[in-house]
PDB file of C-alpha atoms in Angstrom:
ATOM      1  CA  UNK A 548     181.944  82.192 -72.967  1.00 49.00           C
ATOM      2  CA  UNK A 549     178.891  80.370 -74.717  1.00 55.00           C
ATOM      3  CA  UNK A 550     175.550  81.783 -73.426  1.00 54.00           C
ATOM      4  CA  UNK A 551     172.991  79.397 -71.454  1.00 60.00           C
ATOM      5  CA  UNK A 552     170.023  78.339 -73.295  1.00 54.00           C
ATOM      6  CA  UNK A 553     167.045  78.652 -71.622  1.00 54.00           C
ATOM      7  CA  UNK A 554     164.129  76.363 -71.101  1.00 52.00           C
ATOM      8  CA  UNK A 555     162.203  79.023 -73.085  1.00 52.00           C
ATOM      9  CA  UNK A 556     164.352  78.383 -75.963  1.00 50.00           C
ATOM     10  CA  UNK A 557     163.827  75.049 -76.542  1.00 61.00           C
ATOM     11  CA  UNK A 558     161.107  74.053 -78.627  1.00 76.00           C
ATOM     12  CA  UNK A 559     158.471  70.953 -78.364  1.00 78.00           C
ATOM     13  CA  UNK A 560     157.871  69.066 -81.375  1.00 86.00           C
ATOM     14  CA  UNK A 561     154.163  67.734 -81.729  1.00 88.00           C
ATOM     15  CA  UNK A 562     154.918  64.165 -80.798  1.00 91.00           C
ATOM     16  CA  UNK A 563     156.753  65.226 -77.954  1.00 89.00           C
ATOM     17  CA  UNK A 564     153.967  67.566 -77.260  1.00 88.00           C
ATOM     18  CA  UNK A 565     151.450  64.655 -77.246  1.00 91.00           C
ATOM     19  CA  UNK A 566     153.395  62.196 -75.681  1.00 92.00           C
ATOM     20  CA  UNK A 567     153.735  64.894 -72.465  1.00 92.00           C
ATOM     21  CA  UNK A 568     150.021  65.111 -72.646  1.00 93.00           C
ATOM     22  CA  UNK A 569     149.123  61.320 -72.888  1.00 95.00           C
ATOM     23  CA  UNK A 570     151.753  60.609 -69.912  1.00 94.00           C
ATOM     24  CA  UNK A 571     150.090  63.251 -67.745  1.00 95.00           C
ATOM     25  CA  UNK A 572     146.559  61.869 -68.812  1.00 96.00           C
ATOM     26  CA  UNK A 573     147.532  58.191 -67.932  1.00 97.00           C
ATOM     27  CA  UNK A 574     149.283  59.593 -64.570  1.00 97.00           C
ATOM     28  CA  UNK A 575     145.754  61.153 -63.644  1.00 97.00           C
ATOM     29  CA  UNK A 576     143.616  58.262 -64.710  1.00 97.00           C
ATOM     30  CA  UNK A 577     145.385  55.756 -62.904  1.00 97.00           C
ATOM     31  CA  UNK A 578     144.936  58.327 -59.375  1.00 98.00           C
ATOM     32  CA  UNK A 579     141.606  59.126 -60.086  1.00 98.00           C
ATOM     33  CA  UNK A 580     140.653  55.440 -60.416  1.00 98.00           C
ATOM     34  CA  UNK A 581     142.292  54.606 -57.352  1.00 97.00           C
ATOM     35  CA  UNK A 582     140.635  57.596 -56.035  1.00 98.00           C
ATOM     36  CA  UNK A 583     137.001  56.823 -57.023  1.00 98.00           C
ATOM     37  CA  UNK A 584     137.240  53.372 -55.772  1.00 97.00           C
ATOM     38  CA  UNK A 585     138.176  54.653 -51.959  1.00 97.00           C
ATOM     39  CA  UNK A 586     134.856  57.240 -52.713  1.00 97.00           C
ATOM     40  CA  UNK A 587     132.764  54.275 -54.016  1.00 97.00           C
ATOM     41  CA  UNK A 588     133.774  52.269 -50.912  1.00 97.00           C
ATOM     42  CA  UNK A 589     135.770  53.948 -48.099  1.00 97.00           C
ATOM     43  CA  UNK A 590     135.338  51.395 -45.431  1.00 97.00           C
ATOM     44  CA  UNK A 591     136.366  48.132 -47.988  1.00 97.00           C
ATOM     45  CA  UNK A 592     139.712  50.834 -48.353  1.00 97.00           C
ATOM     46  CA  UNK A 593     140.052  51.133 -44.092  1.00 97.00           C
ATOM     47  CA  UNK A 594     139.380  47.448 -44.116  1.00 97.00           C
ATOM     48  CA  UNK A 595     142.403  47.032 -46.549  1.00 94.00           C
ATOM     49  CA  UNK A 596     144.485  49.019 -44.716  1.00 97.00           C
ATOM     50  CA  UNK A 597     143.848  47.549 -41.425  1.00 97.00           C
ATOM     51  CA  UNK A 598     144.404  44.110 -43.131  1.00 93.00           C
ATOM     52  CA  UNK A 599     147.915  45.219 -43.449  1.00 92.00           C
ATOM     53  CA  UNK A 600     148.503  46.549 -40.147  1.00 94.00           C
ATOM     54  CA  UNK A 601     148.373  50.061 -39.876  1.00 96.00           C
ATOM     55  CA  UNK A 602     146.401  51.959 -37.358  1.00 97.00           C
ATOM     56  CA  UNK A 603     143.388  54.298 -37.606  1.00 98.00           C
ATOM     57  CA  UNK A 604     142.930  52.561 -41.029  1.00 97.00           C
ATOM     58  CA  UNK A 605     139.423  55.044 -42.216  1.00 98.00           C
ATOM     59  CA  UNK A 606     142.212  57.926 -41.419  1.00 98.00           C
ATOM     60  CA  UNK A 607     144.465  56.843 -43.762  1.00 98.00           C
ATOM     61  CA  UNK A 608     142.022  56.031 -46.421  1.00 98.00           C
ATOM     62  CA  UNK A 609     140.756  59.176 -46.495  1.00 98.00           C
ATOM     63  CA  UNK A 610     144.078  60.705 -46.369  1.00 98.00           C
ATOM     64  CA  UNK A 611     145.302  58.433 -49.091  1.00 98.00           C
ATOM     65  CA  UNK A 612     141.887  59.786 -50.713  1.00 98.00           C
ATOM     66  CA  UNK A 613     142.515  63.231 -50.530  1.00 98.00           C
ATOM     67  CA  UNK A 614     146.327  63.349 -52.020  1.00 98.00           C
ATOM     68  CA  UNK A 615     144.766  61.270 -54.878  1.00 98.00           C
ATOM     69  CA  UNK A 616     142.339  64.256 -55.725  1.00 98.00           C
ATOM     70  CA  UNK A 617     145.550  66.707 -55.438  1.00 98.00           C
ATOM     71  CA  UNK A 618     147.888  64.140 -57.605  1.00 98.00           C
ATOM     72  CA  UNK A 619     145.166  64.018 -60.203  1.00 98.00           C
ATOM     73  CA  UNK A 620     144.897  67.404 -60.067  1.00 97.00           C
ATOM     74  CA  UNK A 621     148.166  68.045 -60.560  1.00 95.00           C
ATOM     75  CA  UNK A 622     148.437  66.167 -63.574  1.00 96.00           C
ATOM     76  CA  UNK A 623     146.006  67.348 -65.028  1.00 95.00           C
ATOM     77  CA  UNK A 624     146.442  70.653 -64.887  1.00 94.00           C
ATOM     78  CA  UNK A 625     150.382  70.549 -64.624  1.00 93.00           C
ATOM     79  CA  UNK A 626     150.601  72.724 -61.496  1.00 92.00           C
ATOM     80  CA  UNK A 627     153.014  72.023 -59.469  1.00 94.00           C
ATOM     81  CA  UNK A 628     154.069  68.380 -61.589  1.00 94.00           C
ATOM     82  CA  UNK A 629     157.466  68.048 -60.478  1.00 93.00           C
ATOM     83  CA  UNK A 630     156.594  67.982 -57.219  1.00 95.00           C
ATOM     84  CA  UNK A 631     153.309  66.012 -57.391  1.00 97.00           C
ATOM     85  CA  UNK A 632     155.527  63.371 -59.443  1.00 97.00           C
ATOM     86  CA  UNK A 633     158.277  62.793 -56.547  1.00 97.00           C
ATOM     87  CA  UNK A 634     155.596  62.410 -53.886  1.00 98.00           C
ATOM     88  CA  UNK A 635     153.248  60.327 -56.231  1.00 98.00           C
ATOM     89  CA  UNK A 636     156.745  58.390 -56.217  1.00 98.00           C
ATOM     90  CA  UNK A 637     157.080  57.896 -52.677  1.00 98.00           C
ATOM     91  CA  UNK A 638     153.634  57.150 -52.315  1.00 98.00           C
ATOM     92  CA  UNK A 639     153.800  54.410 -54.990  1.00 97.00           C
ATOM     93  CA  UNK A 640     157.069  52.747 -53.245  1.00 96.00           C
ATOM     94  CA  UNK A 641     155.523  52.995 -50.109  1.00 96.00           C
ATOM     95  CA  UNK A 642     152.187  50.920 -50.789  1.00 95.00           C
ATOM     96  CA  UNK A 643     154.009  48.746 -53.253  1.00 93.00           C
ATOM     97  CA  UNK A 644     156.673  48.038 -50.111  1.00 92.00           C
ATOM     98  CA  UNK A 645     153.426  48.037 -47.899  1.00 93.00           C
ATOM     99  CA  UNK A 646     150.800  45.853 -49.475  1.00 91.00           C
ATOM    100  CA  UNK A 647     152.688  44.083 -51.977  1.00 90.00           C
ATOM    101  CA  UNK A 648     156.130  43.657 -50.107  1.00 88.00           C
ATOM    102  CA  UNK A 649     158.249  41.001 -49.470  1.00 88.00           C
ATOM    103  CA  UNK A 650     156.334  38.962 -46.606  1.00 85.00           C
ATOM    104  CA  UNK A 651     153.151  39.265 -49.292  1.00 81.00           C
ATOM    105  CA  UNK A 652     155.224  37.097 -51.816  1.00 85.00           C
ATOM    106  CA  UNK A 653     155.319  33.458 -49.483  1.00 81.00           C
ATOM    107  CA  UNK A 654     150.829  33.490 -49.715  1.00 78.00           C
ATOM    108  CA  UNK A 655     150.454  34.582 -53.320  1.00 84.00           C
ATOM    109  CA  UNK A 656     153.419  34.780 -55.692  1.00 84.00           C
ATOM    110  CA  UNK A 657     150.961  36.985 -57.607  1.00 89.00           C
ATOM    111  CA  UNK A 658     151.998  39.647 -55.295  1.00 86.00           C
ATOM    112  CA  UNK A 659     155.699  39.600 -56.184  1.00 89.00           C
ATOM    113  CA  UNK A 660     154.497  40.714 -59.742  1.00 89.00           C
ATOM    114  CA  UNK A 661     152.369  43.879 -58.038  1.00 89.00           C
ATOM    115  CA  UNK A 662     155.242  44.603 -56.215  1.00 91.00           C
ATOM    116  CA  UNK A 663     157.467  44.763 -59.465  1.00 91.00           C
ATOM    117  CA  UNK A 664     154.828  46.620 -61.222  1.00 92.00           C
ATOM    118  CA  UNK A 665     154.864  49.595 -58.787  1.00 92.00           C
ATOM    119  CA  UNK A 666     158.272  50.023 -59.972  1.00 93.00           C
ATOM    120  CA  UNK A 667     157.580  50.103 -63.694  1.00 93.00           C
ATOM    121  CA  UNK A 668     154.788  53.297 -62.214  1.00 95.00           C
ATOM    122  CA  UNK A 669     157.680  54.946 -59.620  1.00 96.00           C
ATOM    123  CA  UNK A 670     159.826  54.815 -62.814  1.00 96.00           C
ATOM    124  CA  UNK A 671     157.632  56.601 -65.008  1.00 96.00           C
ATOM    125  CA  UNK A 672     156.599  59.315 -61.968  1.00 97.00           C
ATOM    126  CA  UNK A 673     160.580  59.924 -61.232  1.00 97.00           C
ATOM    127  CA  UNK A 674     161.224  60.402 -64.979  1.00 95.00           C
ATOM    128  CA  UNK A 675     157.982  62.879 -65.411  1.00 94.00           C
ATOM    129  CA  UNK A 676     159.841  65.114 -61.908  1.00 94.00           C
ATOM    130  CA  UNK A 677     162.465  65.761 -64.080  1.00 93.00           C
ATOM    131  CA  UNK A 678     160.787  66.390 -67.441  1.00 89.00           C
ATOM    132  CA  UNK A 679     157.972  68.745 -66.434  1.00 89.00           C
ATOM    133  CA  UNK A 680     154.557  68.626 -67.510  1.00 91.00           C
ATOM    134  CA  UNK A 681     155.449  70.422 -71.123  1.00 87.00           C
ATOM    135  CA  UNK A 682     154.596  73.650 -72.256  1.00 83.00           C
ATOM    136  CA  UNK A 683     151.095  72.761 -73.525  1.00 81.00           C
ATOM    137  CA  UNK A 684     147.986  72.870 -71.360  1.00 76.00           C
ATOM    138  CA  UNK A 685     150.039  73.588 -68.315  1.00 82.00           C
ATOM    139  CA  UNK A 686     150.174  75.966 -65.666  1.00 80.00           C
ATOM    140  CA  UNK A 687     153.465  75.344 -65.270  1.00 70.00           C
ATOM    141  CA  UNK A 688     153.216  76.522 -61.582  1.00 69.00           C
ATOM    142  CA  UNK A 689     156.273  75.117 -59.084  1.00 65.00           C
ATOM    143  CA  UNK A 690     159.624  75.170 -58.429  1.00 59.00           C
ATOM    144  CA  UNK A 691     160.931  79.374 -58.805  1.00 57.00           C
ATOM    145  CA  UNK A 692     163.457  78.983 -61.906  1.00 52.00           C
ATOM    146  CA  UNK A 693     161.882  76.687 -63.545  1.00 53.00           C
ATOM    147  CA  UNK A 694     159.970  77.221 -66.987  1.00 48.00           C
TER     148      UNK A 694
END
């Protein structure tokens, strides 16, 4: 019966190493620029949000706000990245669906292109879930079984 090899056991070759960590720094910047433009103007953000429809709009932005910080946090530090990654993934479908959907496309075909660029972004987040965050600079913190 051949034995299992273990997470443990594999080894991380510098560029893979570095490509991990670049990935996980481009994750975070992109959050924590979305974040620090809700901080630098919450109510433009509420406005947005309204613009599209959805109720107690200052709410949401803060609420949007406030996963931000944890997403970028998570990336960062690699705690809990697999599941920061698959609900960064959600939330990326859902405002591309949201504010760059369909009924978007008819007033500015720019929009079809932000829409299709979300994807590019829910791609990258649903391949990091299943990767990890690496073994470098991470607290590897998450799902039990998992190295």
């Amino acid at each position: 019966m051949p034995s299992q090899i273990t997470q443990s056991q594999i080894t991380q070759s510098p560029w893979q190493t570095a490509a991990l960590l670049i990935a996980r720094l481009i994750f975070a910047g992109v959050f924590l620029m979305a974040v620090s433009f809700k901080f630098m103007g919450m109510e433009a953000t509420a406005g947005y949000i309204a613009a599209a429809g959805f109720p107690f709009p200052l709410f949401l932005a803060w609420c949007a706000a406030i996963l931000e910080v944890a997403l970028v946090l998570c990336f960062l530090t690699g705690a809990f990245f697999s599941q920061a990654a698959l609900v960064a993934s959600a939330y990326v479908l859902f405002l591309g669906l949201a504010f760059h959907g369909p009924s978007h496309w008819a007033g500015n075909q720019a929009e079809f292109g932000f829409f299709i660029d979300h994807f590019s972004f829910l791609a990258g987040l649903l391949f990091a879930a299943v990767h990890g965050p690496g073994k470098v600079l991470s607290l590897n913190l998450g799902w039990p079984g998992r190295a």
